[in-house]
Tab-separated table of C-alpha atoms in Angstrom:
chain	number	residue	atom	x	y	z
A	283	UNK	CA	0.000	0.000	0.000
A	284	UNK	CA	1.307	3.489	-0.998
A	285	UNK	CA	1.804	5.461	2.373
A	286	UNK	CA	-0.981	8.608	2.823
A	287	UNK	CA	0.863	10.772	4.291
A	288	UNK	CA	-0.655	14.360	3.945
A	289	UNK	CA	2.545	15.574	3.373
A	290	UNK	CA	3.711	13.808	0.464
A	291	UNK	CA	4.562	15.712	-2.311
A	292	UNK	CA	6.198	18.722	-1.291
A	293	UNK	CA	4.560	21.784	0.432
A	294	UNK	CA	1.146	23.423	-0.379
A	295	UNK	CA	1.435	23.253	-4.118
A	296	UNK	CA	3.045	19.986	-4.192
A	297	UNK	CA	6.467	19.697	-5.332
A	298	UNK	CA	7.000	23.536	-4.657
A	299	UNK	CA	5.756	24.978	-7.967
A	300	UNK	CA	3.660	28.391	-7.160
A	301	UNK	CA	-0.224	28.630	-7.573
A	302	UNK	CA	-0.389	31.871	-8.427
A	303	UNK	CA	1.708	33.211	-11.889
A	304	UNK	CA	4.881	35.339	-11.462
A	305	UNK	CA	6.601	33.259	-7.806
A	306	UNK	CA	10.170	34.162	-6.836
A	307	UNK	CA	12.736	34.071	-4.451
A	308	UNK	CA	11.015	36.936	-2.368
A	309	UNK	CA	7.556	35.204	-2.741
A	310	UNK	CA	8.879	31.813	-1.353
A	311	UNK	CA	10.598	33.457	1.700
A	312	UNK	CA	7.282	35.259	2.403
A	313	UNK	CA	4.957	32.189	1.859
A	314	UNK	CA	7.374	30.139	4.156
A	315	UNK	CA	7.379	33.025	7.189
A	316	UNK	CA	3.115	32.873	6.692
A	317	UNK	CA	3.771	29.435	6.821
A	318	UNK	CA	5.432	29.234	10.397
A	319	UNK	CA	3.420	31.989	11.503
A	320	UNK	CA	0.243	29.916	11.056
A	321	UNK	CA	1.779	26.488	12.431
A	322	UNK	CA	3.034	28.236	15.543
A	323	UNK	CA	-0.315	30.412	16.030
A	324	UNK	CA	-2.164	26.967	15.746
A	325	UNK	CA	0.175	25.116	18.080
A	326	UNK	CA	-0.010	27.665	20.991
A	327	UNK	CA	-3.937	28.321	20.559
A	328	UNK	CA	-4.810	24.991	20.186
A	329	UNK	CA	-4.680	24.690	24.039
A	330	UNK	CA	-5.684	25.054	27.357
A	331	UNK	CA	-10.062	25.343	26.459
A	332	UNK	CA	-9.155	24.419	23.270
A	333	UNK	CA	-7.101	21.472	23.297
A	334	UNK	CA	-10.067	19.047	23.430
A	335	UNK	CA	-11.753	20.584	19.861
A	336	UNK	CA	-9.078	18.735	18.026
A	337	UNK	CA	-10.620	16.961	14.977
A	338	UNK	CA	-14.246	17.708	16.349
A	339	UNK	CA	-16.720	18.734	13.495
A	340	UNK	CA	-17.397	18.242	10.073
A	341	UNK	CA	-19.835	17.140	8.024
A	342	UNK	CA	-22.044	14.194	9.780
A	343	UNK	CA	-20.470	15.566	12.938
A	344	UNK	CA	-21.571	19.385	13.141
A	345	UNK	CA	-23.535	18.286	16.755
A	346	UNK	CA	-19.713	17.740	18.337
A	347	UNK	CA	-18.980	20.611	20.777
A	348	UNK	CA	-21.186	22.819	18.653
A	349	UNK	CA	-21.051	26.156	21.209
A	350	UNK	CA	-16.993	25.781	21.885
A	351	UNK	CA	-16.565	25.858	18.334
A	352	UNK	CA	-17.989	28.576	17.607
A	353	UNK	CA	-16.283	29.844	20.788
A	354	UNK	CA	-12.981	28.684	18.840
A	355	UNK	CA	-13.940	30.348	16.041
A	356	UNK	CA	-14.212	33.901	17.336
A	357	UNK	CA	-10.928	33.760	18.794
A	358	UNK	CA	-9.785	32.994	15.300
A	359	UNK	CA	-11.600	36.190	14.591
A	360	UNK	CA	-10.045	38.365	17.191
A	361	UNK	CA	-6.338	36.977	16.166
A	362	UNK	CA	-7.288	37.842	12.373
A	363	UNK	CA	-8.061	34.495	10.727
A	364	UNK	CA	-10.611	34.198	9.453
A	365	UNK	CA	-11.530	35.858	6.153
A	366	UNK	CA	-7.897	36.005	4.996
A	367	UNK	CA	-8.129	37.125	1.209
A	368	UNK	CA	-10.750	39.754	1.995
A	369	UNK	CA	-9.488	43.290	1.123
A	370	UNK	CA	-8.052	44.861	4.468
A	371	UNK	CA	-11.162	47.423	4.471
A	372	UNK	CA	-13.719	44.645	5.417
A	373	UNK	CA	-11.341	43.187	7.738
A	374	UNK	CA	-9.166	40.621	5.470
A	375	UNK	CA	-6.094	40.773	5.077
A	376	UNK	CA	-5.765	40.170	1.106
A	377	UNK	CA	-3.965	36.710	1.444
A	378	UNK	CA	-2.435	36.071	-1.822
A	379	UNK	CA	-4.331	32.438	-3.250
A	380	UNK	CA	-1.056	30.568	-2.164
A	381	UNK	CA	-1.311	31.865	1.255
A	382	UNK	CA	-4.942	31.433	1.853
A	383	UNK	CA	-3.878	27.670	0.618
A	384	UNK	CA	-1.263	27.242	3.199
A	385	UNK	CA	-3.226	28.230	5.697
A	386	UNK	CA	-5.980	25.555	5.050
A	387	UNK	CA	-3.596	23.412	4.670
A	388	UNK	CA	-1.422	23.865	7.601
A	389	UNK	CA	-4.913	24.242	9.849
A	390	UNK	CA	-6.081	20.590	8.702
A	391	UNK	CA	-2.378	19.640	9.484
A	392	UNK	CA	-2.933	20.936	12.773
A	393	UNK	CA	-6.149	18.850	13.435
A	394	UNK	CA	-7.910	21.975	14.641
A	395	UNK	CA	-11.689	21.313	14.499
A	396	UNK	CA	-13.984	22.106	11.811
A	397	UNK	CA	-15.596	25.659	11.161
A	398	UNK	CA	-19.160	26.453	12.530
A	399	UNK	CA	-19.004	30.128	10.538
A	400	UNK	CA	-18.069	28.173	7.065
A	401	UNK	CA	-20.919	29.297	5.246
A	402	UNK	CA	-21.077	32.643	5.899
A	403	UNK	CA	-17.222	33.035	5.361
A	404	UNK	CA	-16.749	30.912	1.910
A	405	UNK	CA	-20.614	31.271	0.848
A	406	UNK	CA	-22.056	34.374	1.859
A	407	UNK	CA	-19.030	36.617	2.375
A	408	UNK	CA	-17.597	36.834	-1.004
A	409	UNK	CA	-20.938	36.834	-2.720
A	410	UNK	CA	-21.677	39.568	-1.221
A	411	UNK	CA	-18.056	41.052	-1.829
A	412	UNK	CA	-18.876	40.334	-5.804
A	413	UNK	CA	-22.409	41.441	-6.281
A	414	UNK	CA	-23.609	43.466	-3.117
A	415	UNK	CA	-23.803	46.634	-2.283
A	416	UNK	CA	-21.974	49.315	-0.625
A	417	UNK	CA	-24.971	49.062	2.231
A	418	UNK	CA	-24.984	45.154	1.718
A	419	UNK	CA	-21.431	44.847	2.703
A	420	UNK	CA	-21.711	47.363	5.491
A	421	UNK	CA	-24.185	45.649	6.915
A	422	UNK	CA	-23.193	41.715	7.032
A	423	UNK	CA	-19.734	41.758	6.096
A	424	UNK	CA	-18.753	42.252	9.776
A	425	UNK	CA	-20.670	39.720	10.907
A	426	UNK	CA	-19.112	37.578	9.222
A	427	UNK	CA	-15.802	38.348	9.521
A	428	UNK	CA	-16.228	38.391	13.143
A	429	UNK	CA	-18.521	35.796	13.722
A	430	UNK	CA	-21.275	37.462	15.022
A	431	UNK	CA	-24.154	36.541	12.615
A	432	UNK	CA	-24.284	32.616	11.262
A	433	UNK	CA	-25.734	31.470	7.498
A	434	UNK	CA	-27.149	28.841	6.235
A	435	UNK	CA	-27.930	27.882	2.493
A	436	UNK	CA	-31.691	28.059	0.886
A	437	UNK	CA	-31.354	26.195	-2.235
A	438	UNK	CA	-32.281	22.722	-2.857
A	439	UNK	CA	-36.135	21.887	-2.451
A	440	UNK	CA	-38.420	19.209	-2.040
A	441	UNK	CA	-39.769	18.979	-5.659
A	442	UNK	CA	-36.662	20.884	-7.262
A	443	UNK	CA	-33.724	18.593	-5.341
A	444	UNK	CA	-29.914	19.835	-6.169
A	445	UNK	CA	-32.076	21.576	-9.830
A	446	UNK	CA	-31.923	25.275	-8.682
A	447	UNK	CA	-33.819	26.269	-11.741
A	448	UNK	CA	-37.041	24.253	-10.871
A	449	UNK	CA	-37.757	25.808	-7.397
A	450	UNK	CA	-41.178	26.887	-6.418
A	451	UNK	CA	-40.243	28.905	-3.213
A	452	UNK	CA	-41.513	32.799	-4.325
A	453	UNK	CA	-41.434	35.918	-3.110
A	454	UNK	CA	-43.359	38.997	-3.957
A	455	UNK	CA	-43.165	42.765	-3.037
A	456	UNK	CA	-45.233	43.834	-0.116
A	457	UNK	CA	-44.458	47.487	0.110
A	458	UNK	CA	-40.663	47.845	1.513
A	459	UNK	CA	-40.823	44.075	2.134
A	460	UNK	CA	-40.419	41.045	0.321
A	461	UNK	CA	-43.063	37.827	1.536
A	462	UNK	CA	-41.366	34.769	1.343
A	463	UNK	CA	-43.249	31.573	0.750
A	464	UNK	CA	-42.569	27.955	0.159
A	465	UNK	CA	-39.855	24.997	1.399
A	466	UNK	CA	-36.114	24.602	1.527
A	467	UNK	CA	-35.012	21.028	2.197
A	468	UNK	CA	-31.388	19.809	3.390
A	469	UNK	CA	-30.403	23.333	4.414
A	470	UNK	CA	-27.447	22.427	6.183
A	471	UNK	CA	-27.101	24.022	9.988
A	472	UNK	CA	-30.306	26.259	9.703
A	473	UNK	CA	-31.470	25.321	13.739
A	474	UNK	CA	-28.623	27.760	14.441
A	475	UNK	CA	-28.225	30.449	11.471
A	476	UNK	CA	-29.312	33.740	12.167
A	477	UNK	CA	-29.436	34.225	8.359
A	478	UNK	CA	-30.599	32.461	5.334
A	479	UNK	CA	-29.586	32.976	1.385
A	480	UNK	CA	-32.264	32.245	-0.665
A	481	UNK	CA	-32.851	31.948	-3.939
A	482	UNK	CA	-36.890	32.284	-4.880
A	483	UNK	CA	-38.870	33.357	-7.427
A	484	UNK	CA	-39.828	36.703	-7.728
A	485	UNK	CA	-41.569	37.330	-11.038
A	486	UNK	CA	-44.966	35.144	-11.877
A	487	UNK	CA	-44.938	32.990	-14.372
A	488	UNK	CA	-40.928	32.734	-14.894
A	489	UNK	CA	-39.589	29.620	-15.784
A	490	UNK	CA	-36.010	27.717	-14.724
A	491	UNK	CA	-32.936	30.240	-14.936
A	492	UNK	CA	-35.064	33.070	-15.539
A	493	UNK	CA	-36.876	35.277	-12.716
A	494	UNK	CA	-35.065	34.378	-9.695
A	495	UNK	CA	-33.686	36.183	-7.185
A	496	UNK	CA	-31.367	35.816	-4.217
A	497	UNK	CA	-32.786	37.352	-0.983
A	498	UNK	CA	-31.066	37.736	2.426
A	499	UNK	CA	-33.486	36.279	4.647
A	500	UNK	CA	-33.521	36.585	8.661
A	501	UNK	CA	-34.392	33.609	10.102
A	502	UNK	CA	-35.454	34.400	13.552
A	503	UNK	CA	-38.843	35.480	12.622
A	504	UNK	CA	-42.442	34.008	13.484
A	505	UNK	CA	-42.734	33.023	9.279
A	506	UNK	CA	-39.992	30.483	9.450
A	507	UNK	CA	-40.203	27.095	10.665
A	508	UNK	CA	-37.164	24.950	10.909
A	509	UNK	CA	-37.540	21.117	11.378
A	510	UNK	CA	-34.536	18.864	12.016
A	511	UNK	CA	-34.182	15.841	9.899
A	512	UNK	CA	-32.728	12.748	11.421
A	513	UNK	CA	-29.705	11.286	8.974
A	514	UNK	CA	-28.559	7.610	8.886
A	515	UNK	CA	-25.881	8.460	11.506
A	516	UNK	CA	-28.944	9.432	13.997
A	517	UNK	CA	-27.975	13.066	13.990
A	518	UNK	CA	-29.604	16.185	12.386
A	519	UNK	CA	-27.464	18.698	11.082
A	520	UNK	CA	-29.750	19.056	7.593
A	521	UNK	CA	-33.504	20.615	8.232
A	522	UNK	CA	-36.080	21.495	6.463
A	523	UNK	CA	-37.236	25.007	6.580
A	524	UNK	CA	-40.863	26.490	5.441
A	525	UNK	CA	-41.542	29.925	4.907
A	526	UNK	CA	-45.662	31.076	5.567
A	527	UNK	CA	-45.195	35.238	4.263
A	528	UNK	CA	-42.129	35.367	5.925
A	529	UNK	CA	-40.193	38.403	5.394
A	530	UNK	CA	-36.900	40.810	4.377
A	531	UNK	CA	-36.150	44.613	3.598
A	532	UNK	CA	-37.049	44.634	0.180
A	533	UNK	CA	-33.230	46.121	-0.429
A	534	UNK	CA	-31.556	42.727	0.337
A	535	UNK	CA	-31.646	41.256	-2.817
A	536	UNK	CA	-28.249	40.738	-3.833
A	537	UNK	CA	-27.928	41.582	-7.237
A	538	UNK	CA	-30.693	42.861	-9.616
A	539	UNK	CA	-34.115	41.132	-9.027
A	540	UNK	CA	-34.611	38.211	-11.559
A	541	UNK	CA	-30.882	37.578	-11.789
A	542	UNK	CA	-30.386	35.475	-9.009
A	543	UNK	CA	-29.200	32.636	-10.998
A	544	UNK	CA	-26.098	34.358	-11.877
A	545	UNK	CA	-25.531	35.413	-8.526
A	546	UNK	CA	-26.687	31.761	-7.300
A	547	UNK	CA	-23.696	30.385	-9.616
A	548	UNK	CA	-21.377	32.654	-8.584
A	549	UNK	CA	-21.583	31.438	-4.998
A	550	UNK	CA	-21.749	27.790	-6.063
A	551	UNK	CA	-17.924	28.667	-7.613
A	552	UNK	CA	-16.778	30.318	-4.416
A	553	UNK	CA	-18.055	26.717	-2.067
A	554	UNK	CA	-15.604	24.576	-4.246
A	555	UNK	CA	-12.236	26.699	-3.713
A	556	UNK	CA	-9.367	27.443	-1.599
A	557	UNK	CA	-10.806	25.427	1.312
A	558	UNK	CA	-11.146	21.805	-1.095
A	559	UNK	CA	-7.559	21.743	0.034
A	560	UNK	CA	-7.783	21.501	3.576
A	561	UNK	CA	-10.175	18.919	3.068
A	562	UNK	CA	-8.194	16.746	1.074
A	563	UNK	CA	-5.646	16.993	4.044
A	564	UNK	CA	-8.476	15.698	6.151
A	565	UNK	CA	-9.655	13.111	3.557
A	566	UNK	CA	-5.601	12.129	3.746
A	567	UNK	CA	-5.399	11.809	7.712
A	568	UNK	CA	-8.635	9.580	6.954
A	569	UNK	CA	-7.160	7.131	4.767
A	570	UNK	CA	-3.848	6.947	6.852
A	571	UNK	CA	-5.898	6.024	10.163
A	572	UNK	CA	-8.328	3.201	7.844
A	573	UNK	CA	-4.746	2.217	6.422
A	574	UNK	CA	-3.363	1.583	10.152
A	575	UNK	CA	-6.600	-0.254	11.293
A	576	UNK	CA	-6.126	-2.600	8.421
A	577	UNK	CA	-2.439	-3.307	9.443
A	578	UNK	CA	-3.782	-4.054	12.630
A	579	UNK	CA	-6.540	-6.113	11.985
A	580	UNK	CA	-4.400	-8.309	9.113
A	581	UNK	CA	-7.204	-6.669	6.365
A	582	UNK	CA	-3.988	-5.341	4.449
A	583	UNK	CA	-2.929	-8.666	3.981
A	584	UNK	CA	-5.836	-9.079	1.259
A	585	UNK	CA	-4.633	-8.450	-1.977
A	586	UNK	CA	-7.672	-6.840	-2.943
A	587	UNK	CA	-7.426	-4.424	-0.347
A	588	UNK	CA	-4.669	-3.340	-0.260
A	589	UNK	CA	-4.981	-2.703	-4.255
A	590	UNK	CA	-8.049	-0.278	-3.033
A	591	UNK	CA	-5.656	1.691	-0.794
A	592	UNK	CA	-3.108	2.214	-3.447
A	593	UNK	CA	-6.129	3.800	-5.741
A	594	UNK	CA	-7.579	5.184	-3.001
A	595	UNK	CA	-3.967	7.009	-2.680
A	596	UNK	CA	-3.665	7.855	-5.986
A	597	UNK	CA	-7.289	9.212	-6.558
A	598	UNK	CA	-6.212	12.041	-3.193
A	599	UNK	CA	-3.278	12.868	-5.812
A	600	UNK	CA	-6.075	13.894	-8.391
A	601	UNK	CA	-8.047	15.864	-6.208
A	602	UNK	CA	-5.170	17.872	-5.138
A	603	UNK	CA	-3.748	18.291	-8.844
A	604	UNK	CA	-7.348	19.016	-10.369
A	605	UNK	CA	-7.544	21.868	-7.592
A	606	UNK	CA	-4.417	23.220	-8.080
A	607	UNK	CA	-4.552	23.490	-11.932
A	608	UNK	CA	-7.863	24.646	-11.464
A	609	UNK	CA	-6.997	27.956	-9.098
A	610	UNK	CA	-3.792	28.327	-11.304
A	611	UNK	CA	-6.149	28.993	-14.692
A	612	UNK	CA	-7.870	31.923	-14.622
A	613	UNK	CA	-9.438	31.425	-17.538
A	614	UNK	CA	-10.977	27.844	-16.726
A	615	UNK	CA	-14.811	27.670	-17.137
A	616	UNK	CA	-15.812	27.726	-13.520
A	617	UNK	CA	-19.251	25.941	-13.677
A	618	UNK	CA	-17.765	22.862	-15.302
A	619	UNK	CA	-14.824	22.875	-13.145
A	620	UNK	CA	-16.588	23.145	-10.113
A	621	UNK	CA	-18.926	20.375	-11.163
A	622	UNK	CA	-15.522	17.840	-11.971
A	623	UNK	CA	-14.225	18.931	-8.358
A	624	UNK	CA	-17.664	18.324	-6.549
A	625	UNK	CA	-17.910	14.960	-8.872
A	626	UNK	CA	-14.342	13.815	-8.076
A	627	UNK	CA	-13.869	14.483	-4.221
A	628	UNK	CA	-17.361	12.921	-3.580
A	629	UNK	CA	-17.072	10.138	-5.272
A	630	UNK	CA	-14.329	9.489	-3.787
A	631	UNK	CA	-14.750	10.438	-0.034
A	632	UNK	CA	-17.886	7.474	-0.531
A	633	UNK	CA	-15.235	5.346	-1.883
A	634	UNK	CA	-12.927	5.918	1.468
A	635	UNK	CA	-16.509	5.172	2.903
A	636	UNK	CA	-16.817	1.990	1.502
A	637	UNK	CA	-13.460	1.031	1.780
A	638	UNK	CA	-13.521	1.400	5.499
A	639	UNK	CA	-16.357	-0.984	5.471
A	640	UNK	CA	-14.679	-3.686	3.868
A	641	UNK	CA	-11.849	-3.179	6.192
A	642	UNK	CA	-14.075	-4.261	9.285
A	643	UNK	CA	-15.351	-6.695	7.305
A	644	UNK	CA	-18.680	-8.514	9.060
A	645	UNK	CA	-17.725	-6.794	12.515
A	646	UNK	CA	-18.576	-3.369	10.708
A	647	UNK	CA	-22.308	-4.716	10.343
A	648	UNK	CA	-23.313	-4.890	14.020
A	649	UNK	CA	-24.249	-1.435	15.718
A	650	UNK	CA	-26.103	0.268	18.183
A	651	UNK	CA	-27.601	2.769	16.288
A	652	UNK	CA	-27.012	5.661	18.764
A	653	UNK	CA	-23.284	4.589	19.375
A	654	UNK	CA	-21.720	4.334	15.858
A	655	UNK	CA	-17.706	3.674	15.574
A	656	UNK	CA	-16.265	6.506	13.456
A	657	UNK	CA	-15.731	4.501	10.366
A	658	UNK	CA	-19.430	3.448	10.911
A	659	UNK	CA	-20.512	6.967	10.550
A	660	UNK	CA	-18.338	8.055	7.577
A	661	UNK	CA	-19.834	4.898	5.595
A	662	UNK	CA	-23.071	6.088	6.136
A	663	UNK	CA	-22.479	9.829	5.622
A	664	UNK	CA	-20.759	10.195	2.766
A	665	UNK	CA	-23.566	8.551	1.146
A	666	UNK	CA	-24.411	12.087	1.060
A	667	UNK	CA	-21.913	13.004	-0.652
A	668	UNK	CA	-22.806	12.458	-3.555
A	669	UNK	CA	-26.168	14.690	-3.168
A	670	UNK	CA	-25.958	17.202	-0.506
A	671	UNK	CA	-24.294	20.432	-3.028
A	672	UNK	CA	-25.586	19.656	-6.183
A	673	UNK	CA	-26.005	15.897	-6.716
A	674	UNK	CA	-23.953	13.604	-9.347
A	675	UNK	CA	-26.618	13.499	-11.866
A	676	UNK	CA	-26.641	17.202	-12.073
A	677	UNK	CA	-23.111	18.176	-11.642
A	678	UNK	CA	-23.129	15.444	-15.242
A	679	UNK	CA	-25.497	17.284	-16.299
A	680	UNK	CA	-24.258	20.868	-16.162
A	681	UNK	CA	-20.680	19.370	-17.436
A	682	UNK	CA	-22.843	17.477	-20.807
A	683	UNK	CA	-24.861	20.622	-21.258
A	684	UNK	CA	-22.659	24.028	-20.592
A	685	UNK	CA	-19.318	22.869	-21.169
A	686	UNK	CA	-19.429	20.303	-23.755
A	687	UNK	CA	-22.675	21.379	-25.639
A	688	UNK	CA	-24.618	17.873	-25.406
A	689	UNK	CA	-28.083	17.923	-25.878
A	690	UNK	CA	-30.448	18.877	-22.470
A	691	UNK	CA	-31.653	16.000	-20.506
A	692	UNK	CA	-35.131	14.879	-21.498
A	693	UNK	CA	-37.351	16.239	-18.640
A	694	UNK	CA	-41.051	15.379	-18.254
């Protein structure tokens, strides 16, 4: 079996070539101080209250010490990281790309737990930096940067799924207000958002891309209803949300009303960046600890296996290539290249799923189902990884149809 060491490869562009154009001998020096800066920073917070958030969090695991992360992440806030490549007049500190990389990178290293303010900060935040206003970013940018206000996502739908275009959720001008009405579904971390993006349609009659618009939605209000949904792994981080007339300023739509799709895309392109990564670091650590319980248990022994691990390895190496080339070309088509990252990494985190199964072999069939075994739980989650941000079928779909001119799907 190949070894999965996180590390291999060289630093955060693997084999030290730069991800942005231009490099140098000045660049590297100040890339490799931002470097240490970051490890040490990690090392000496990552203690005392905090010590015992190590590798808490994540997707399937967003219940874990849900209050001290968020604790955790406002002292990232005060010490100025979080919203690194944001220009220094909404509190960033304009990160170059390679630097924004390294930290990921070096945080995932670090095992420091996962991000409670995510959405807001790789979602919300630069949308907003693209298409809001000057009043817009007043208003929530700060929040966000200091981790005062939480988001959550109001896309997918019941009847619509990951199909943004065939939502039913509308919205109409009341006066100075818009009233909201319809359902969100698998809105990831909604019980405790303050604030909700949505995307709804706002002019009668409109079909798919056309007439949308993307609203900025408080969710403490008595028109929204949030209900939990209970997941294989017996937790409930996704909920469904309804909306009965419920309301926002009419001035926070981002973007012109009716051109929320193009606004809707644009954050779809700023979900699968920088960050991917850091995840692959975690995906790494992941496949090093399923490769050490197979050593353990004598499962590496099996031929087949241990061919799995050694394209399991190899398939890591394509994610982190694919997202490297990808943030290197500026002039890559960002729709279909976010749909071949969100189509490689997921396939692939449910093939580190499955694999981890077959490591346990019969023993990884009996469970209580309240006190899953970690490898338990990441078998049955990233089953949803293949759906939850725009499903397989339609990430195929947009690649067929927008970047390689097929034919549309035949819909009923």
């Amino acid at each position: 079996m190949q070894a999965s060491d996180s590390d291999k490869g060289g630093g955060p562009t693997g084999g030290g070539k730069s991800t942005t154009q231009g490099g140098g001998n000045n660049t590297a020096a100040q890339d490799a101080r931002f470097s240490a800066e970051v490890r040490e920073w990690l090392a000496e917070n990552l203690d005392g209250e905090f010590r015992e958030l190590r590798g808490l969090g994540g997707p399937g695991r967003e219940h874990e010490a849900f209050e001290e992360r968020l604790a955790w992440d406002r002292h990232l806030a005060a010490a100025g990281w979080t919203c690194l490549g944001w220009p220094k007049e909404w509190g960033g500190r304009e990160a170059s790309v390679r630097q924004q990389v390294i930290f990921h990178e070096e945080y995932a290293k670090a095992n420091a737990p996962a991000r409670v303010s995510h959405v807001g900060e790789e979602l919300l935040g630069p949308t907003v930096l693209a298409f809001g206003t000057q009043a817009q970013k007043e208003r929530f940018l700060p929040g966000v940067r200091n981790v005062t206000e939480l988001w959550c996502q109001g896309y997918s739908e019941p009847g619509a799924g990951s199909d943004l275009a065939a939502i039913t959720t509308s919205a109409q001008l009341d006066g100075d207000e818009w009233s909201i009405n319809g359902q969100k579904i698998w809105t990831s971390l909604a019980h405790v958002a303050d604030w909700c993006f949505v995307v709804a349609r706002t002019e009668k009659g409109s079909t798919r891309h056309k007439g949308l618009s993307y609203l900025l939605v408080p969710m403490h209000q008595p028109g929204i209803e949030v209900r939990p949904i209970i997941q294989l792994t017996g937790t409930s981080e996704f909920n469904e949300v309804f909306f009965d007339d419920a309301r926002t300023a009419a001035d926070l739509v981002v973007g012109e009303p009716g051109d929320g799709w193009r606004i809707a895309m644009g954050t779809l392109t700023f979900e699968r960046g920088i960050s991917t990564l850091g995840q692959q670091i975690r995906f790494a650590r992941e496949l090093a600890d399923i490769e050490a319980l197979a050593r353990r248990t004598g499962a590496a022994d099996d031929p087949l296996i241990a061919d799995r691990f050694d394209r399991a390895w190899v398939g890591l190496r394509v994610l982190r290539a694919h997202a490297l080339r990808t943030m290197q070309d500026s002039t890559a088509d960002d729709g279909g290249q976010a749909s071949v990252s969100k189509l490689l990494w997921a396939n692939w985190h449910r093939g580190l799923g499955e694999l981890a199964m077959a490591v346990l072999g019969p023993a990884g069939l009996v469970a209580d189902e309240h006190d899953l075994n970690e490898w338990q739980r990441l078998y049955l989650f990233t089953r949803a990884d293949t759906i939850y941000g725009g499903s397989n079928e339609v990430q195929r779909n947009i690649i067929s149809e927008r970047v390689l001119g097929l034919p549309r799907e035949a819909r009923s």
